[in-house]
Coordinates of C-alpha atoms in Angstrom, one line a residue:
X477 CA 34.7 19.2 -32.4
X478 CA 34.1 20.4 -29.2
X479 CA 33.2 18.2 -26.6
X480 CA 34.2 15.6 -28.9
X481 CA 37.7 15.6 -29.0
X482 CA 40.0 15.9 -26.8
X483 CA 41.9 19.4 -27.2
X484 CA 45.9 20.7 -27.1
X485 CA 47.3 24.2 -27.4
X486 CA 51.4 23.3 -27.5
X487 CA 53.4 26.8 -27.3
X488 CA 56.7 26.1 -28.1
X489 CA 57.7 29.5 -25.9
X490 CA 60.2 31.6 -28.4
X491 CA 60.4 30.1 -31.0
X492 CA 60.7 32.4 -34.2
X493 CA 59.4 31.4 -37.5
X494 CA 62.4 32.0 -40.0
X495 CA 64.2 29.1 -37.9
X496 CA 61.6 26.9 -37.8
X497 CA 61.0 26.7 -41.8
X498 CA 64.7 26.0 -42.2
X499 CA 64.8 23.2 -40.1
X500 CA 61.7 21.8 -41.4
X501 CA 63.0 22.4 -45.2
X502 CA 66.6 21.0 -44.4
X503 CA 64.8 17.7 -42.9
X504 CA 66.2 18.1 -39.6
X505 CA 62.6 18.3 -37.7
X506 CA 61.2 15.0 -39.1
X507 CA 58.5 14.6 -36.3
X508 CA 57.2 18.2 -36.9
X509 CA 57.3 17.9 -40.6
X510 CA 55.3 14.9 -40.0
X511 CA 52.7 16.7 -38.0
X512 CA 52.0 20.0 -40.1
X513 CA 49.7 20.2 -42.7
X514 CA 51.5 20.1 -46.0
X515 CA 54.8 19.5 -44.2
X516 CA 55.2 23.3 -43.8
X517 CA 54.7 25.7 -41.1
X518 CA 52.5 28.6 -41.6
X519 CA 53.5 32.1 -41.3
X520 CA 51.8 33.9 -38.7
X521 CA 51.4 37.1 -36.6
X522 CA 51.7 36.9 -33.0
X523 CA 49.3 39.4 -30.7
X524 CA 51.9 40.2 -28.5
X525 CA 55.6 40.1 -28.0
X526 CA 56.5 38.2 -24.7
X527 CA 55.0 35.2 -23.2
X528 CA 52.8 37.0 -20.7
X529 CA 50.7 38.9 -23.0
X530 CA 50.4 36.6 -26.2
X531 CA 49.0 33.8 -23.7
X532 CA 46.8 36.4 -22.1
X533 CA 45.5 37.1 -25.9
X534 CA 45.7 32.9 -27.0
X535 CA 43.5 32.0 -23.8
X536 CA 40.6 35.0 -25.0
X537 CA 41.0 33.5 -28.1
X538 CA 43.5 35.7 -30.1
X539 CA 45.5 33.1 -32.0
X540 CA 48.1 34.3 -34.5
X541 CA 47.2 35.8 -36.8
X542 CA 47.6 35.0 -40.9
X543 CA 50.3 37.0 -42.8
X544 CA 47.7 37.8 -45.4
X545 CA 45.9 41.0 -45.8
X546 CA 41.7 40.6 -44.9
X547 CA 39.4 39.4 -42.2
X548 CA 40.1 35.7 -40.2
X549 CA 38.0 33.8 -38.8
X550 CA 39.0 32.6 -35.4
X551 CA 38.8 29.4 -34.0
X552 CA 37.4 30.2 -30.4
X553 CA 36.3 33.4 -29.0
X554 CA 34.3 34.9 -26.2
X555 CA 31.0 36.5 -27.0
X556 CA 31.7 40.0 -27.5
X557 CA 29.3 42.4 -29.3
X558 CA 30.6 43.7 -32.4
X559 CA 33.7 41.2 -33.3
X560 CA 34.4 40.9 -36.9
X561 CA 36.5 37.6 -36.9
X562 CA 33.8 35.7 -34.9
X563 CA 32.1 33.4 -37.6
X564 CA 30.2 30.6 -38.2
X565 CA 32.8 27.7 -37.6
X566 CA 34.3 29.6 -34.6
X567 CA 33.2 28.3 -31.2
X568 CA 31.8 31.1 -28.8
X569 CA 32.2 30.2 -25.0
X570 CA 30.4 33.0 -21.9
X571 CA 33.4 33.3 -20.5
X572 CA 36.4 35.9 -20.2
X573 CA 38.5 32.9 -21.3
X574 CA 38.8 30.1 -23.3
X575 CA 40.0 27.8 -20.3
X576 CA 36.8 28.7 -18.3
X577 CA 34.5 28.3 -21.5
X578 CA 36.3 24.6 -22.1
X579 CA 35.6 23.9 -18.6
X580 CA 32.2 24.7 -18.5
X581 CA 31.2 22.5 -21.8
X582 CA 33.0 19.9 -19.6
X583 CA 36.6 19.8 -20.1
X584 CA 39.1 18.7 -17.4
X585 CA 41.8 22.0 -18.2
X586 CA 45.4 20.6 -17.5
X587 CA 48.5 23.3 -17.5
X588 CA 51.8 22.0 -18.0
X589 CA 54.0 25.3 -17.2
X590 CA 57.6 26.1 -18.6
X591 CA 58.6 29.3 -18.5
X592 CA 58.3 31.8 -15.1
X593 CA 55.7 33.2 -15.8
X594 CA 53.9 29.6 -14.9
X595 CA 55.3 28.7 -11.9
X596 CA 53.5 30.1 -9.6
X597 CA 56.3 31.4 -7.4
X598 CA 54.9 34.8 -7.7
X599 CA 51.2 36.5 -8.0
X600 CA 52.3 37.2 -11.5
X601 CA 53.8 33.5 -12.8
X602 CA 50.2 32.5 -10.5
X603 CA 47.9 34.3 -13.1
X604 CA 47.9 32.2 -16.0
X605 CA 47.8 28.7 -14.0
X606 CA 45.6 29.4 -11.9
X607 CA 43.2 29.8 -14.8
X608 CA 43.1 25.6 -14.7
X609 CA 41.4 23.5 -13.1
X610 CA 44.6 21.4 -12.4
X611 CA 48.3 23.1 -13.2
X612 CA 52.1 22.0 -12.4
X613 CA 55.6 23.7 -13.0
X614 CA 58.7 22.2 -11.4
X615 CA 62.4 23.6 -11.6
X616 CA 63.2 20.9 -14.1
X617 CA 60.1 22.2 -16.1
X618 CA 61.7 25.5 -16.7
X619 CA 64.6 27.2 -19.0
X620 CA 67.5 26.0 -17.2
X621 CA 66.9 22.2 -17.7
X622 CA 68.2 20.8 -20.2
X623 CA 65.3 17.9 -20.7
X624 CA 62.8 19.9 -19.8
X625 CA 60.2 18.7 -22.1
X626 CA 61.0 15.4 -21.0
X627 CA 59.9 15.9 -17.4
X628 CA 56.6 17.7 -18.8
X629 CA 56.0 14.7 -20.6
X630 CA 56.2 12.5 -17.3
X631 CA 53.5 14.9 -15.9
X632 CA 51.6 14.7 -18.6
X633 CA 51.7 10.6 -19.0
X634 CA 50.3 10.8 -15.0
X635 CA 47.6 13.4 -15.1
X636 CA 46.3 12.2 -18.7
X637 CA 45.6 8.9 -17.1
X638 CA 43.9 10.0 -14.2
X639 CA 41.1 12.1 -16.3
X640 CA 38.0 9.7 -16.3
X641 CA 37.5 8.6 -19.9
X642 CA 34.4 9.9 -20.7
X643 CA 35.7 13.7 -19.9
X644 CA 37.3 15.5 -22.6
X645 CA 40.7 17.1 -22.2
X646 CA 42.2 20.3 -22.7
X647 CA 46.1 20.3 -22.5
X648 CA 48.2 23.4 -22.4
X649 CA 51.8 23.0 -23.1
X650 CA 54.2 25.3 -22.6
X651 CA 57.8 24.3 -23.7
X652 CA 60.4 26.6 -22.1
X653 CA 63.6 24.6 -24.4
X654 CA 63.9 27.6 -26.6
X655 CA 63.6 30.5 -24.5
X656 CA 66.8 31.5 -23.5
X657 CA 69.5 29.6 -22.0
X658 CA 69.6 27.6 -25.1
X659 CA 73.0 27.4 -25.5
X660 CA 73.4 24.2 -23.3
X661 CA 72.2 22.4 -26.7
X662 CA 74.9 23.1 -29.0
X663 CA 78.2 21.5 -27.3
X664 CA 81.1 23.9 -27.3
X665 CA 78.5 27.1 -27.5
X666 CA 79.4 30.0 -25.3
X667 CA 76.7 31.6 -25.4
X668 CA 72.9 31.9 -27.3
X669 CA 72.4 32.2 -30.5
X670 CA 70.3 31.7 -34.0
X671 CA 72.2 28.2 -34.0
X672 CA 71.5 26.8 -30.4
X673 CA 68.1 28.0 -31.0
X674 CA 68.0 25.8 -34.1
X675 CA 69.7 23.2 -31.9
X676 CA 67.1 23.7 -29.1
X677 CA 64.3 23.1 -31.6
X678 CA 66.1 19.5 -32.6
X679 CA 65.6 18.3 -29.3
X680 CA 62.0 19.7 -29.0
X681 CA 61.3 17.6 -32.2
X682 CA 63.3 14.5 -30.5
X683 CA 60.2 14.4 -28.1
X684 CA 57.1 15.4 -30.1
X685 CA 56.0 11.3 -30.7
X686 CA 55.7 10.9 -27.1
X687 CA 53.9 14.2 -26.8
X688 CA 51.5 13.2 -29.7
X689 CA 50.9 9.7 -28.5
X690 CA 50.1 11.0 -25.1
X691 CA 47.4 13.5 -26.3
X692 CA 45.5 10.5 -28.0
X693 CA 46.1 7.6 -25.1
X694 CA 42.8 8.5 -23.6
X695 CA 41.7 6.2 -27.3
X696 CA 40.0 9.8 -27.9
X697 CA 41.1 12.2 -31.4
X698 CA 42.9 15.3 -30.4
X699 CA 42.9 18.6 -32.3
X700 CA 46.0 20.4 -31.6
X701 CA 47.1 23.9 -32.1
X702 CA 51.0 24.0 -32.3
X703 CA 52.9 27.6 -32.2
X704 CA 55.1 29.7 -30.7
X705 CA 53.9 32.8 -28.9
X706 CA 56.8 35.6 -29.7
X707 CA 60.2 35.1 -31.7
X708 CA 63.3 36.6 -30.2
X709 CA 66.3 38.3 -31.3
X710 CA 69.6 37.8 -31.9
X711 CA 71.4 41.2 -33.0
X712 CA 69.5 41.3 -35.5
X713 CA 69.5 45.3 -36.3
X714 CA 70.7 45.5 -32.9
X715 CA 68.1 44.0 -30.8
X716 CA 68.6 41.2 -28.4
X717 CA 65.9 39.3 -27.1
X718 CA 62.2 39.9 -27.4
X719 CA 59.7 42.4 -26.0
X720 CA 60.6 44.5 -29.2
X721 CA 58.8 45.3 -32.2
X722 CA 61.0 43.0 -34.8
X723 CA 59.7 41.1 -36.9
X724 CA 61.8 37.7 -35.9
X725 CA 59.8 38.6 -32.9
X726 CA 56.5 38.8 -34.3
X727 CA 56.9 36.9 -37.3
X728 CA 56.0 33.1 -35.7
X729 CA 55.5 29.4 -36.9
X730 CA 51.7 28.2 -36.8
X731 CA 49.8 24.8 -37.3
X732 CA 47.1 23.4 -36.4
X733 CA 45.9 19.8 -37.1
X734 CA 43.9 16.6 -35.5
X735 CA 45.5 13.6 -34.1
X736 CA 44.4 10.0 -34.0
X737 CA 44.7 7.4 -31.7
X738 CA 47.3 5.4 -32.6
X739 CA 48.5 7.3 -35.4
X740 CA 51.9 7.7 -33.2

C-alpha cells in the first residue's frame, strides 16, 4: 500500500466514542456510516488523553488501541529493537516519525491544523506542523468557527491539486468542530454539552463527501485512518473536560478503510 496509495490520517479532535455509536445507530451520521466498515465504529483505546500527546504517539505510530485483551499488530511503526506489535503487515520507516518515514519513501506530507496546538502561534502549537513538509492553520480553521471544516476543505481542494500526480500524498486532518466551544451547533444551547457535541458531530458528517472526494481527486485510492484522539467529559462523575483518566476520555471511535476514486 505504501507508495501506492495515496494516504489520510482524519482526527476528528475530541470526539468520544459512546456518542459517536449513537449517532451512527440512530442514522443521524449517514456519510460516516457509509464510510466504516460494517457501518459501525470500532471501540478503541487512545495512547494519551489530550491532543498534544496522542498525536505525538499517532505520528510514532501508536494508533488506538483495540478494546480486546492480547497483542496488536500496528499498522506503521519505527524500527525499534524489541517491539512486540511490530509484525509482518506493519510498515517500518528509519525514522522518529511516521511523517518523516512517509516523506522519505516519497510522500508530499500535507497538515491541515485545527486545534492550537497546530497553529503555530507558539514553539509548542509549532511542534507537530512543522513535522510537514507543507502545513496551514487559519483562525477560521480553529475551535471558535463555526464552519471550520469547511475552510480546511478549501485548503485542502488547493494544496491537493498542486502535488504533481505521480507523488503520493499523505494528508493529516485535524477537525477542531468538536473540541470545545461546541455549543454554537445546537441553536438555543447555553453552553457545552453531550448534546452539542452530538450536534457538532452532525455537521462534521455534513462535510465528510467533500473530504472523501478530495482525498481520491488526484484519480489515486486512498487508505484512510479515521478517529478521534481523546474523548472529553461532561460531568460525568464530576469531571469536565479531558486531560483525565475517564473512560469517555479514553474510550474513542476508530476506523480505518480505503477509498476509490470516484466512489464519492
Amino acid at each position: 500500500m505504501v507508495g501506492a496509495y495515496d494516504i489520510a490520517l482524519v482526527t476528528v479532535d475530541t470526539l468520544r466514542y459512546d456518542v459517536a455509536a449513537e449517532e451512527a445507530a440512530a442514522g443521524r451520521t449517514p456519510n460516516v456510516v457509509r464510510a466504516l466498515p460494517g457501518g459501525r465504529w470500532e471501540a478503541r483505546h487512545t495512547p494519551a488523553s489530550f491532543t498534544y500527546a496522542a498525536h505525538h504517539a499517532f505520528f510514532a505510530g501508536f494508533l488506538p488501541t483495540p478494546v480486546t485483551p492480547g497483542r496488536h499488530e500496528r499498522l506503521f511503526a519505527a524500527r525499534f529493537p524489541g517491539s512486540e506489535t511490530t509484525a509482518d503487515g506493519t510498515w517500518v520507516f528509519d525514522a522518529p516519525d511516521l511523517v518523516t518515514g512517509l516523506g522519505q519513501a516519497g510522500y508530499h506530507t500535507l497538515c491541515l491544523g485545527g486545534v492550537g496546538f497546530f497553529n503555530r502561534r507558539s514553539p509548542l502549537g509549532s511542534v507537530l506542523p512543522e513535522l510537514f513538509a507543507e502545513d496551514h492553520w487559519r483562525p477560521e480553521f480553529g475551535v471558535t468557527e463555526p464552519d471550520s471544516l469547511r475552510h480546511q476543505l478549501d485548503q485542502l481542494a488547493a494544496s491537493a491539486a498542486a502535488v504533481p500526480a505521480d507523488r503520493p500524498l499523505f494528508t493529516f486532518l485535524n477537525v477542531s468542530a468538536l473540541h470545545q466551544p461546541n455549543r454554537h451547533y445546537l441553536p438555543g444551547a447555553a453552553e457545552d454539552g453531550r448534546d452539542s457535541h452530538a450536534a457538532a458531530l452532525r455537521y462534521v458528517d455534513t462535510a465528510l463527501p467533500r473530504l472523501f472526494a478530495l482525498l481520491t481527486s488526484r484519480r489515486r485510492p486512498c487508505f484512510v485512518v479515521l478517529c478521534a484522539d481523546h474523548g472529553t467529559a461532561y460531568g460525568e462523575d464530576g469531571h469536565q473536560g479531558h486531560r483525565v483518566g475517564h473512560d469517555v476520555v479514553w474510550t474513542v471511535p476508530y476506523a480505518e478503510f480505503t477509498l476509490t476514486p470516484g466512489e464519492w
